[in-house]
Coordinates of C-alpha atoms and ligand atoms in Angstrom, one line a residue:
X11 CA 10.7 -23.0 -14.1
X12 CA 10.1 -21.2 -17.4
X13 CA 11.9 -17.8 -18.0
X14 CA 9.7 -15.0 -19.8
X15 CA 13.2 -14.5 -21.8
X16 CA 12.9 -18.5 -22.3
X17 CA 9.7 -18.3 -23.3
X18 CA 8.5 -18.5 -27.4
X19 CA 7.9 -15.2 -28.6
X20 CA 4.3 -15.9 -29.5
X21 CA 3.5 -17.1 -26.0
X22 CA 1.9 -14.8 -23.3
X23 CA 1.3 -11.3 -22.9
X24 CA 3.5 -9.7 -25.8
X25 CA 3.2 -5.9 -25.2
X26 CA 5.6 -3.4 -27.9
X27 CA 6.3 -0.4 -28.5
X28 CA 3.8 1.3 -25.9
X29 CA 4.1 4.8 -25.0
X30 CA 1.6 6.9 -23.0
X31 CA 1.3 11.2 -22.8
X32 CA -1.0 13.0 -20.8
X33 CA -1.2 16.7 -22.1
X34 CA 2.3 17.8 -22.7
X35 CA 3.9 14.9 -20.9
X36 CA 5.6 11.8 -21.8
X37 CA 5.1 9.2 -19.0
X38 CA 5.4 6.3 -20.9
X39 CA 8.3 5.6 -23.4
X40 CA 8.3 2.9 -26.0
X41 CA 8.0 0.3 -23.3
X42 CA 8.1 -3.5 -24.9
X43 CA 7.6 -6.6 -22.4
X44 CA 6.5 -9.8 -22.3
X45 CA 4.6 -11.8 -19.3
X46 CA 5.3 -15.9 -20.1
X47 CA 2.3 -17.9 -18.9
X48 CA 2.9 -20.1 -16.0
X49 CA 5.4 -17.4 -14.4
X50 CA 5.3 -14.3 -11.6
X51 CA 6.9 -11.5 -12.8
X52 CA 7.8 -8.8 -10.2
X53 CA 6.9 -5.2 -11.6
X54 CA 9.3 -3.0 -10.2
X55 CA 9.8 1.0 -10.4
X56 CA 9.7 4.1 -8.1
X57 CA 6.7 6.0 -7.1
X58 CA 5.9 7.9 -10.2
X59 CA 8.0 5.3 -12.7
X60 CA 5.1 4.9 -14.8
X61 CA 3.8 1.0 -13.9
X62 CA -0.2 2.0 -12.9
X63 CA -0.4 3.6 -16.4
X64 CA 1.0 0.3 -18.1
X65 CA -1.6 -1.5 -16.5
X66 CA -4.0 1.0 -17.0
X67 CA -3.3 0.2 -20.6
X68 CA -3.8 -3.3 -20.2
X69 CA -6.8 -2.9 -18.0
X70 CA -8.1 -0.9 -21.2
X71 CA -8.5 2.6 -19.3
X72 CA -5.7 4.5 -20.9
X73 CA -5.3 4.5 -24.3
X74 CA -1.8 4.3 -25.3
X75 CA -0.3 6.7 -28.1
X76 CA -0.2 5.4 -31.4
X77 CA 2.5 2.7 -32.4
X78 CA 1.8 0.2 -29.8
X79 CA 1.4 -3.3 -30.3
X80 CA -0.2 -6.1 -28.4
X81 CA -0.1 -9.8 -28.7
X82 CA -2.1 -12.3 -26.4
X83 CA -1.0 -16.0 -27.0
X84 CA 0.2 -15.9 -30.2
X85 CA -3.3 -13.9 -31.5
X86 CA -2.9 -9.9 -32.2
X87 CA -5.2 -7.9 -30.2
X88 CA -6.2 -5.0 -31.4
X89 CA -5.1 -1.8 -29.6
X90 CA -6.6 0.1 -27.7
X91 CA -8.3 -2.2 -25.0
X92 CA -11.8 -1.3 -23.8
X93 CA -12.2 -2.5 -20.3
X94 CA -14.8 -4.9 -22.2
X95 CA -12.1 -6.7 -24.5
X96 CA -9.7 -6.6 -21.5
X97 CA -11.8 -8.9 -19.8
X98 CA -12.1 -10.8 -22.9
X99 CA -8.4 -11.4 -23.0
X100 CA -8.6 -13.1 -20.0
X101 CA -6.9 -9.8 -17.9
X102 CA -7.7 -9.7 -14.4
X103 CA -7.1 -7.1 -12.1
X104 CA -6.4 -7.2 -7.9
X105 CA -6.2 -3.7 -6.7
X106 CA -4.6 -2.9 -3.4
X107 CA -8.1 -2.2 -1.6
X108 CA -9.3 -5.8 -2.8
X109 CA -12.8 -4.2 -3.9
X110 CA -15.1 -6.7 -1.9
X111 CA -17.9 -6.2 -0.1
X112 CA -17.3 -7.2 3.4
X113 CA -20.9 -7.9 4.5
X114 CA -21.9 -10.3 1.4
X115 CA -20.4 -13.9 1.3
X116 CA -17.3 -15.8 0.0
X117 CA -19.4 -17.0 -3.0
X118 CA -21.7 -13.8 -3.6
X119 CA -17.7 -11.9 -4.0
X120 CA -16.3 -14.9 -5.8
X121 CA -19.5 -15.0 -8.3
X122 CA -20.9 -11.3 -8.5
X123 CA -21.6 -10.3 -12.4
X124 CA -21.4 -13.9 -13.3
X125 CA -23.3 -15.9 -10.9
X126 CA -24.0 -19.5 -12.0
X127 CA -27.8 -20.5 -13.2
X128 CA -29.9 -23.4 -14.0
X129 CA -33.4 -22.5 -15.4
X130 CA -33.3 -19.0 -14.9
X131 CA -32.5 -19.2 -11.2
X132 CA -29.1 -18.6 -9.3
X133 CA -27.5 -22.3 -8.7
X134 CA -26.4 -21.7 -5.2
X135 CA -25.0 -25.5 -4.9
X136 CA -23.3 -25.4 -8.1
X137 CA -21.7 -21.9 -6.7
X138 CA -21.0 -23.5 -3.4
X139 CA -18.9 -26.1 -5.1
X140 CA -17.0 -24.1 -7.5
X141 CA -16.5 -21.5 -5.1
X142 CA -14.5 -24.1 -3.3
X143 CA -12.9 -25.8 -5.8
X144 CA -11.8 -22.8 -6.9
X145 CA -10.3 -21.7 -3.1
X146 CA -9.2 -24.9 -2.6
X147 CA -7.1 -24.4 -5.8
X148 CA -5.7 -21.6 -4.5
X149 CA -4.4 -23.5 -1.5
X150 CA -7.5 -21.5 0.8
X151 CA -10.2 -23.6 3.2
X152 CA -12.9 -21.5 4.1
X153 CA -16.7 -21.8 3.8
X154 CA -18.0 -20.3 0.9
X155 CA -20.9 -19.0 3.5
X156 CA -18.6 -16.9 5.4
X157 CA -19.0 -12.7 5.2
X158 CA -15.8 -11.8 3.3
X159 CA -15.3 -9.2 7.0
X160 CA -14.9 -12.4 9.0
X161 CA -11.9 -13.7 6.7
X162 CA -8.5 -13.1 7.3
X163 CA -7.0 -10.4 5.7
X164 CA -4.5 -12.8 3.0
X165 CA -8.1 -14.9 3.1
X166 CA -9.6 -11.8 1.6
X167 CA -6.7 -11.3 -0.8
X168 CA -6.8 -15.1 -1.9
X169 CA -11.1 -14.6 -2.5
X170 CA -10.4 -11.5 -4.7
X171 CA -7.5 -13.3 -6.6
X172 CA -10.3 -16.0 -6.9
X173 CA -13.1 -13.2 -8.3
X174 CA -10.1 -12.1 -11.0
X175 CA -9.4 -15.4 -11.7
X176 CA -12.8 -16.8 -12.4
X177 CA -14.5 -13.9 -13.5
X178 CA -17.2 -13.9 -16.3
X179 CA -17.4 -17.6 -15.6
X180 CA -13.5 -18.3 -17.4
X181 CA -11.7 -20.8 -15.7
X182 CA -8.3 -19.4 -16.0
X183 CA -7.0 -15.6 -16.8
X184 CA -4.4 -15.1 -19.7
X185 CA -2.8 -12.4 -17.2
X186 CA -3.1 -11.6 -13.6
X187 CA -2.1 -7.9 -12.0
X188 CA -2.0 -7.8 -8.8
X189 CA -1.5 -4.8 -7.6
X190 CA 0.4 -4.6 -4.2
X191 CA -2.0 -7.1 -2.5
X192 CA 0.7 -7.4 0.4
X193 CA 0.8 -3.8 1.6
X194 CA -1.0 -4.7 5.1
X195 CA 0.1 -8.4 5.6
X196 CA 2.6 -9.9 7.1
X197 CA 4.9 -12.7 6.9
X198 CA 2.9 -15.3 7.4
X199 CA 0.1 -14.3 5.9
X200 CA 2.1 -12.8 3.0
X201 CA 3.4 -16.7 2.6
X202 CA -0.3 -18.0 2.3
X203 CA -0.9 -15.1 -0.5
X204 CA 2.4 -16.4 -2.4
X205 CA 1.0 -19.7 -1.9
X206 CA -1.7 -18.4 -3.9
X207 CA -0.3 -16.9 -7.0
X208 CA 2.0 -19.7 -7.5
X209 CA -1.2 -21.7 -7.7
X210 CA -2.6 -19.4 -9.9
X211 CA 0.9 -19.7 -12.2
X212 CA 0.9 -23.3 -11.9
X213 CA -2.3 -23.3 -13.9
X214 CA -1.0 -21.3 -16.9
X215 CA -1.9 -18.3 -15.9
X216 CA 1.1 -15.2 -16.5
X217 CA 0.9 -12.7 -13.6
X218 CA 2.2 -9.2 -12.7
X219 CA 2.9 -9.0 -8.9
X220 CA 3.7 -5.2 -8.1
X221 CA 4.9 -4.5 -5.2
X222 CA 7.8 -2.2 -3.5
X223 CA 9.0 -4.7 -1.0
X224 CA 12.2 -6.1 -2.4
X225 CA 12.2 -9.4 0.0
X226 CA 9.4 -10.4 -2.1
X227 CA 10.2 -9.7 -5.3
X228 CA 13.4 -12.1 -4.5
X229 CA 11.5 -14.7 -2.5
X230 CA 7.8 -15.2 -4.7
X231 CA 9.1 -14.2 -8.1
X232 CA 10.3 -16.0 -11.6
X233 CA 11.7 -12.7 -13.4
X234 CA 12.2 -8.9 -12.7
X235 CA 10.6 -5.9 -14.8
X236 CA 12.2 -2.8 -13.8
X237 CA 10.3 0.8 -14.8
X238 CA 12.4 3.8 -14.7
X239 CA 10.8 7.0 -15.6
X240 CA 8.7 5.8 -17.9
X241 CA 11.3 3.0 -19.8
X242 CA 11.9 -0.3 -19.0
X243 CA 16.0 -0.4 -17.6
X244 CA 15.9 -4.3 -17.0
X245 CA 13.8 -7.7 -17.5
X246 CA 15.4 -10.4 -16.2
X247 CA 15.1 -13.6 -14.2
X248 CA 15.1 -13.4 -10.6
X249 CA 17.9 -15.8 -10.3
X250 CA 20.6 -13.7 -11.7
X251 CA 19.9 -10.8 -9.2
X252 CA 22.2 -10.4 -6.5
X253 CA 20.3 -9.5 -3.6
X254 CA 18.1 -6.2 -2.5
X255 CA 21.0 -4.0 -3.1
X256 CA 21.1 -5.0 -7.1
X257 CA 17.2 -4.4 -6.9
X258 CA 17.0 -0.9 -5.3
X259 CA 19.9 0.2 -7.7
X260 CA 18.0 -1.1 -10.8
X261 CA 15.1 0.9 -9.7
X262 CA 16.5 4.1 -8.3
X263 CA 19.9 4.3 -11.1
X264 CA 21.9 5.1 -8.0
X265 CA 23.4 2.8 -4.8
X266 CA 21.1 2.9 -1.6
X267 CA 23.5 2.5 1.6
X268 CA 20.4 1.8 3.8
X269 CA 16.5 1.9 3.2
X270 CA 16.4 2.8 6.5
X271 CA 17.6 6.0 8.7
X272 CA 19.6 5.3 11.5
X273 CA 18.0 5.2 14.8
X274 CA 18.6 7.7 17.5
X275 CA 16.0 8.2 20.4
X276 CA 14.9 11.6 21.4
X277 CA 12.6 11.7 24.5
X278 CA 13.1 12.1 28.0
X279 CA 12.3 9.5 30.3
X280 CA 10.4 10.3 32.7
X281 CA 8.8 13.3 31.3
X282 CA 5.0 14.1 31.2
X283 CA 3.4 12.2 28.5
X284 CA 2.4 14.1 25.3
X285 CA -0.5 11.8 24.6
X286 CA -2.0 9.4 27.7
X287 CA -4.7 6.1 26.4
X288 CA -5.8 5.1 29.5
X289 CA -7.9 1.6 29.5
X290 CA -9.0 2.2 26.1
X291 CA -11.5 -0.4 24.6
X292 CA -13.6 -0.8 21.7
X293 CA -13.4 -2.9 18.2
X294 CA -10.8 -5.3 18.4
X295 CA -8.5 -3.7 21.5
X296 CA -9.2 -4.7 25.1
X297 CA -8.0 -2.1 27.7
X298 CA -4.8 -0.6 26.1
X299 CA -2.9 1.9 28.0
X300 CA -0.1 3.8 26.7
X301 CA 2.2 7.0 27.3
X302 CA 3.7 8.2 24.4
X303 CA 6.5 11.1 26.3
X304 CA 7.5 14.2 23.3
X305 CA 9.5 12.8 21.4
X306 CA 9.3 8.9 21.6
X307 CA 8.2 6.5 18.9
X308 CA 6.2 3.9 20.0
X309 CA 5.5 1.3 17.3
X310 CA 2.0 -0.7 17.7
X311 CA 2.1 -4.3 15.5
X312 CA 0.5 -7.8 15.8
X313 CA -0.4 -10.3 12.9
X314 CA -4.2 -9.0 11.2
X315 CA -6.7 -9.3 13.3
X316 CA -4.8 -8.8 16.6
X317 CA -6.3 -5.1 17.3
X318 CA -3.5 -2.7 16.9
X319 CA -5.2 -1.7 13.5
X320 CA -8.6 -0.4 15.4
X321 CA -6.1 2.0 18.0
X322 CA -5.9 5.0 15.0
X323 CA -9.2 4.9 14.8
X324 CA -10.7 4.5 18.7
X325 CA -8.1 7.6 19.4
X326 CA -9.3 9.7 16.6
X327 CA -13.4 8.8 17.7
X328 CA -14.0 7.2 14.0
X329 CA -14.8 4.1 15.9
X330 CA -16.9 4.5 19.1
X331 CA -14.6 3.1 22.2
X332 CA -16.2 1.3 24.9
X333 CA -14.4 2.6 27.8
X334 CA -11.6 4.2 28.4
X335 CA -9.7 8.1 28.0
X336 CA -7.4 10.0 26.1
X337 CA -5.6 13.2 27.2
X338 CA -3.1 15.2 24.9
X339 CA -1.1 17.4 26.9
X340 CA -2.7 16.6 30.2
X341 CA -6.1 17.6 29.0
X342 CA -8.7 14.7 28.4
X343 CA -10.1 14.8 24.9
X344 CA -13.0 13.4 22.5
X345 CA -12.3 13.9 19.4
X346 CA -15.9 13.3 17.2
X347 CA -14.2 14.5 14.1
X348 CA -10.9 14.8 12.2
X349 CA -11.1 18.7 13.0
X350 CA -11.3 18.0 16.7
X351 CA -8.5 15.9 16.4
X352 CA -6.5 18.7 15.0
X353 CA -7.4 21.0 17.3
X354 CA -6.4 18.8 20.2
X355 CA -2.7 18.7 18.5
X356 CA -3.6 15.2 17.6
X357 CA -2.3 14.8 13.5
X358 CA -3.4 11.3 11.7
X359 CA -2.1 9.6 8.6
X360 CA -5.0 6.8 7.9
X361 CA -3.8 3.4 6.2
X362 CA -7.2 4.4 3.4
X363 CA -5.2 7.6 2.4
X364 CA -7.5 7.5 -1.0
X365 CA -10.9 7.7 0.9
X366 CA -9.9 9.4 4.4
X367 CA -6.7 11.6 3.8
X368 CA -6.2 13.5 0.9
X369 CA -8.8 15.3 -0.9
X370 CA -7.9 13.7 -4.3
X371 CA -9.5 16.6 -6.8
X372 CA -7.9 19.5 -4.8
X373 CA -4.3 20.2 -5.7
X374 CA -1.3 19.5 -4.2
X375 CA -0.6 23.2 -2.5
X376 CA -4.5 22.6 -1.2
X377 CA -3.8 19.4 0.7
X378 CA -0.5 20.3 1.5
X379 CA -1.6 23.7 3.5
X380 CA -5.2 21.8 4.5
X381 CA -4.2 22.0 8.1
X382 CA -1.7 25.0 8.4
X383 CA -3.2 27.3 6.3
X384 CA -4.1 29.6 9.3
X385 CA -0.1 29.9 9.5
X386 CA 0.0 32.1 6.3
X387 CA -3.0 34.4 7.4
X388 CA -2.8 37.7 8.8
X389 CA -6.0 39.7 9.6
X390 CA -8.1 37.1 7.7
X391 CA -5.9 37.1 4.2
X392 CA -4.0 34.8 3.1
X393 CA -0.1 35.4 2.5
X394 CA -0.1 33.8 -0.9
X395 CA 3.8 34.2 -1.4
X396 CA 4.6 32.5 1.8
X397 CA 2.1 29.6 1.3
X398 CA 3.3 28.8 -1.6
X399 CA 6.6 29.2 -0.5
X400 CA 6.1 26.8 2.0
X401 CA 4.5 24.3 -0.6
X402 CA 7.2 24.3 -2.4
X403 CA 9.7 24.0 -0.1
X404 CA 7.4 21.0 1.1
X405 CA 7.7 19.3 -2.1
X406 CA 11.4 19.4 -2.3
X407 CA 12.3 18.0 1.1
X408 CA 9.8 15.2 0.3
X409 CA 10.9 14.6 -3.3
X410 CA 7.2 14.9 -4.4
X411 CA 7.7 14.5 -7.9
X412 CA 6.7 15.6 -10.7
X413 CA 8.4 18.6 -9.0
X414 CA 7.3 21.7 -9.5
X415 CA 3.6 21.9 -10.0
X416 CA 2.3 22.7 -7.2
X417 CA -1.7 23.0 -8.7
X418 CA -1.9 19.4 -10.4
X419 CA -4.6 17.7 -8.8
X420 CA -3.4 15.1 -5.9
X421 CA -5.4 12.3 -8.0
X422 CA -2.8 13.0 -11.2
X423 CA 0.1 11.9 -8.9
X424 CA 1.6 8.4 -8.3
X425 CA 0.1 6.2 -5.1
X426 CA 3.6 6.9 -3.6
X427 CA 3.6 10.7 -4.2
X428 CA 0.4 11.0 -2.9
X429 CA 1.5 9.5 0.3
X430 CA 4.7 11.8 -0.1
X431 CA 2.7 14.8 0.4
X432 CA -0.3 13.6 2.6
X433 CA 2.7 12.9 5.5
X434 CA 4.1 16.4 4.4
X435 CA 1.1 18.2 5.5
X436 CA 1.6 17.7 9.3
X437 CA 5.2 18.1 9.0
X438 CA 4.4 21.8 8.4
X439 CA 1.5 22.5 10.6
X440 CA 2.6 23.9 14.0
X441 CA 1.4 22.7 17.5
X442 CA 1.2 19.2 16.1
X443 CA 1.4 16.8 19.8
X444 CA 0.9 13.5 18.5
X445 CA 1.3 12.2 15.4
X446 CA -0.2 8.8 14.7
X447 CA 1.2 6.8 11.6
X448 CA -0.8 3.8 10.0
X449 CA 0.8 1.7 7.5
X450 CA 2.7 4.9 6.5
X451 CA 5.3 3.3 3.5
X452 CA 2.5 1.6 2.0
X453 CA 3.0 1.7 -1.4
X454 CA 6.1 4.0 -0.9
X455 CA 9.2 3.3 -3.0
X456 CA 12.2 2.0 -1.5
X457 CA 14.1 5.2 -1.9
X458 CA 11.5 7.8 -0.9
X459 CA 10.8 4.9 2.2
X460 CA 13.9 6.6 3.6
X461 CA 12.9 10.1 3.2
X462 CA 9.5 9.6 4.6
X463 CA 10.9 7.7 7.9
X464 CA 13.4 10.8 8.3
X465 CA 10.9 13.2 8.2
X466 CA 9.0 11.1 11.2
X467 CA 12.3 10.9 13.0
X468 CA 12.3 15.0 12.7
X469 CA 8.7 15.5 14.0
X470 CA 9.7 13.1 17.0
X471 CA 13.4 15.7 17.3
X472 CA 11.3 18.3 17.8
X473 CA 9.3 17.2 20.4
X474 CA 6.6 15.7 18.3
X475 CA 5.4 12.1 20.0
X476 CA 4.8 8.8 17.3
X477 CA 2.1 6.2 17.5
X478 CA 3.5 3.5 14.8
X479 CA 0.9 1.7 13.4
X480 CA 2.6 -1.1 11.0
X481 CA 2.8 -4.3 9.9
X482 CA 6.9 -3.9 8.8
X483 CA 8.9 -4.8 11.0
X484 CA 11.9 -3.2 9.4
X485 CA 10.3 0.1 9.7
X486 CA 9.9 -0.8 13.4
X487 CA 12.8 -1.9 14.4
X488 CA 14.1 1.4 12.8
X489 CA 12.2 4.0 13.9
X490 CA 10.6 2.8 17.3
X491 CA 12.0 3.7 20.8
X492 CA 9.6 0.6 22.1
X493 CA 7.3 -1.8 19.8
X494 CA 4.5 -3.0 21.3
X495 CA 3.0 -6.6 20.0
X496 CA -0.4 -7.5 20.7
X497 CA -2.8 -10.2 19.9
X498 CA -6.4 -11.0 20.9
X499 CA -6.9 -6.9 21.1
X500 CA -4.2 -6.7 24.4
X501 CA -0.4 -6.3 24.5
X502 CA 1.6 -9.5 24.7
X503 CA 5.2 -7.9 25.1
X504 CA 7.1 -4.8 24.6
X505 CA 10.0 -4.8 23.3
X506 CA 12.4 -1.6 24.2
X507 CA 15.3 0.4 23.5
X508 CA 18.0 -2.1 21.4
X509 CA 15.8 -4.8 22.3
X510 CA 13.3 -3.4 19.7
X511 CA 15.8 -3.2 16.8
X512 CA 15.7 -6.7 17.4
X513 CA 12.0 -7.2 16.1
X514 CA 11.5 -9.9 13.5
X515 CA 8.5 -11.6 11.6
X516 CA 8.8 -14.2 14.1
X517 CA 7.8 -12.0 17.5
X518 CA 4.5 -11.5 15.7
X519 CA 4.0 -15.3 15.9
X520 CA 5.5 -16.1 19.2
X521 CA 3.4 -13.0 21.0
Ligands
ATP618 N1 -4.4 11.0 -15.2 C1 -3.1 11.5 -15.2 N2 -2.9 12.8 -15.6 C2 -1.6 13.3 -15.6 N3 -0.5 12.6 -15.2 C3 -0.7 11.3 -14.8 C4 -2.0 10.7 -14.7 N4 -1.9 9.5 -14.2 C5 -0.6 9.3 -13.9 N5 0.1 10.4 -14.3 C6 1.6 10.6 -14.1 O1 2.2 9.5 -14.8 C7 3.4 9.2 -14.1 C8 3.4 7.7 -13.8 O2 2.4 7.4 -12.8 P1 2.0 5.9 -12.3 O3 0.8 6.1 -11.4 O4 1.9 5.1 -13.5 O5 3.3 5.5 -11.4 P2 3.5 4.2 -10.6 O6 4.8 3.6 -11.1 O7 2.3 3.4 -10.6 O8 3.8 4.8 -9.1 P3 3.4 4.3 -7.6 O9 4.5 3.3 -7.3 O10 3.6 5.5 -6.8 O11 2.0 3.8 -7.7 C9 3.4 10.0 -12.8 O12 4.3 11.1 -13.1 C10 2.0 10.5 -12.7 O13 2.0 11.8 -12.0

């Protein structure tokens, strides 16, 4: 297996002396880096370290500060990129969301901007056959006629690794981002994604994996790049790295003892039930009941497709159930809207925080107080000393960072940050019952992983009860009282107590 440090210097992606300032800051700093064709390199870095605004750079949406040099193959390319001469590079891009359109096929994704024509007209057949030639490449055997919503969720990621790939009709990319395409999958699946990109390597093809989970980085890559505030602190193959431990120290510039808190369980058994889902059915789940008691963390997990993801939604009335109640506190409720849900005591953290939690062009003090602003105002006025008292205070314990500026728009900060202080909100509104989690250390760094899950752990201390919706199993095993697995939209087994520290990948499978 080639080594980017192995590689010649005039092969691949050949990036000096690039450094990036918004306004008065500095978030880049003279980074130089080289992705060798034919290899995975894992991108590493906190939330905040800087490694959207490289590939920003790349992607030719930032401009980077003067001095920067970039060289694709041996041939200079000249600086900045326009998103036009990015493509022309052969730089493709697969963002977390995936960016398909769910109703429209395999082959309308794999071929939209660039479909394939003879005479003038769209060449379905010819389509048909790349499209799975291309899949097929990519170790993937669907029917190109399929919606993209019927796939399987690392089938999806594998079509929009395809699009990158192929798009504007090249057959291979110079460099491939992709840009934590794991965060909802899990083992399995995540193995049929890996699958994937080394296919995509294996073809000559140099690609960025970013991701925060460090099993990966050790298991599906050839060499390490490692952001810290802005620099680059390591590049290095894979094989000279110890374990997680080396990783996490590389990234953060201090020792982690543990990702995880430890786990201590803080509900009475036996008491009334903070939030009751009686027979609930409707998208993917089949009858689910569940009592959640103040205090207790239930975690909710399957493989995709198995129906826990749909219970956020069917409590909160974003997707229309069937049959079936819900009561918070004894009192049945029906929650049409997020604000009803609120009012009920009900507080929700969607897996889509860009498009359903945070209001990205308000500032951080705004989405912070969204839902406890009525705590800081008396006879109609707002206490503006408390509030942003509060905010700030908010920002520390949950290491939001850049610290301190409390009015920079939510959309300014890092994925991870965002997430930082879109969890923070309902840790400081009061009367809070049930709080229900969905994927909520995606795209959270491995340090601030640990301070989010503490902050969940203190909710459920005081009283607060935890719907879990994940697919990491480390998070469950740490945080949950009870993990319940399901498949086919019903619950195979629950696992309780020290039984549920014992959860692994495999229990998906097995369920
Ligand atoms: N448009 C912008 N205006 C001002 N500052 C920005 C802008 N975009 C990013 N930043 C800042 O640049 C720094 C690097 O952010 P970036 O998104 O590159 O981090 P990241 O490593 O991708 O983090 P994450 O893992 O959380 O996605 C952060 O401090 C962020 O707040």
């Amino acid at each position: 297996m080639t080594s980017p440090l192995d590689a010649a210097a005039h092969e691949g992606i050949v990036l000096t002396g690039a450094s990036k300032t918004f306004g008065l800051t500095k978030v880049l700093h003279d980074i130089s880096l080289t992705f060798a064709p034919g290899t995975v390199t894992g991108v590493l870095g906190e939330n905040g370290a800087g490694k959207s605004t490289l590939f920003k750079i790349l992607a030719g949406i930032y401009e980077p500060d003067a001095g920067a040099t970039l060289r694709v193959n041996g041939k200079e390319a000249s600086l900045p990129l326009t998103p036009t001469s990015s493509a022309n590079l052969g730089f493709a891009f697969v963002h977390q969301d995936l960016g398909l359109a769910g109703s429209l096929s395999v082959t309308e994704n794999v071929f939209v901007g660039a479909m394939m024509r003879k005479r003038g007209l769209i060449d379905w057949k010819a389509q048909k056959v790349k499209v799975r030639e291309l899949l097929a490449g990519l170790g993937v055997d669907v029917d190109p006629a399929t919606p993209v919503q019927e796939l399987t969720q690392a089938e999806k990621a594998v079509v929009a690794i395809a699009r990158a790939v192929y798009a504007r009709g090249r057959e291979r990319s110079s460099l491939l981002v992709l840009d934590e395409p794991t965060a909802n999958l899990t083992g399995v699946e995540r193995d049929r994604l890996f699958e994937a990109m080394r296919a995509a390597a294996a073809s000559g093809t140099a690609i960025a994996f970013c991701t925060h989970r460090l099993d990966e980085v050790l298991t599906a890559t050839d060499s390490v790049l490692v952001l810290r505030d802005g620099s680059v602190v390591m590049q290095a193959p894979t094989s000279t790295i110890s374990g997680e431990k080396e990783l996490a120290k590389h990234i953060l510039g201090r020792d982690l003892e543990s990702h995880f808190p430890e786990r201590t369980s803080h509900f009475v058994a036996g008491s009334e039930p903070a939030i009751r889902i009686n027979e609930l059915s409707g998208g993917g789940i089949n009858g689910l009941s569940l009592d959640i008691r103040p205090g207790e963390v239930v975690g909710l997990t399957g493989l995709a497709g198995a129906g826990h993801d749909d219970v956020p939604d069917l409590i909160l009335g974003s997707m229309n159930a069937e049959s079936g109640t819900v009561s918070v506190g004894g009192k049945k409720v029906k929650p049409s809207s997020a604000t009803d849900a609120t009012a009920a005591g009900i507080a929700m953290l969607p897996a889509d925080r860009k498009r359903r939690s945070g209001i990205m062009g308000a500032s951080i003090a705004e989405n912070l107080t969204l839902v406890s602003i009525g705590t800081f105002t008396r006879r109609g006025l707002i206490d503006a000393r408390a509030e942003r008292r509060s905010v700030v205070e908010a920002m520390e314990q949950f290491d939001v960072r850049p610290m301190g500026d409390p009015d920079r728009p939510l959309e300014t900060l890092s994925g991870g940050n965002q997430q930082k202080v879109l969890i923070a909100k309902w840790a400081a509104k009061a009367g809070v019952k049930c709080l229900i989690l969905h994927e909520p250390t995606q795209g959270v760094d491995v340090g601030a992983k640990r301070t989010v899950l503490e902050h969940v752990r203190r909710m459920a201390e005081q009283g607060v009860a935890v719907l879990l919706v994940s697919s990491e199993h480390e998070e469950l095993s740490h945080l949950c009282d009870r993990v319940l697995i399901m498949r086919g939209g019903l619950v195979r087994r629950e696992m309780v107590g020290a039984t549920a520290k014992q959860i692994t990948e495999q229990c998906y499978v097995a369920a």
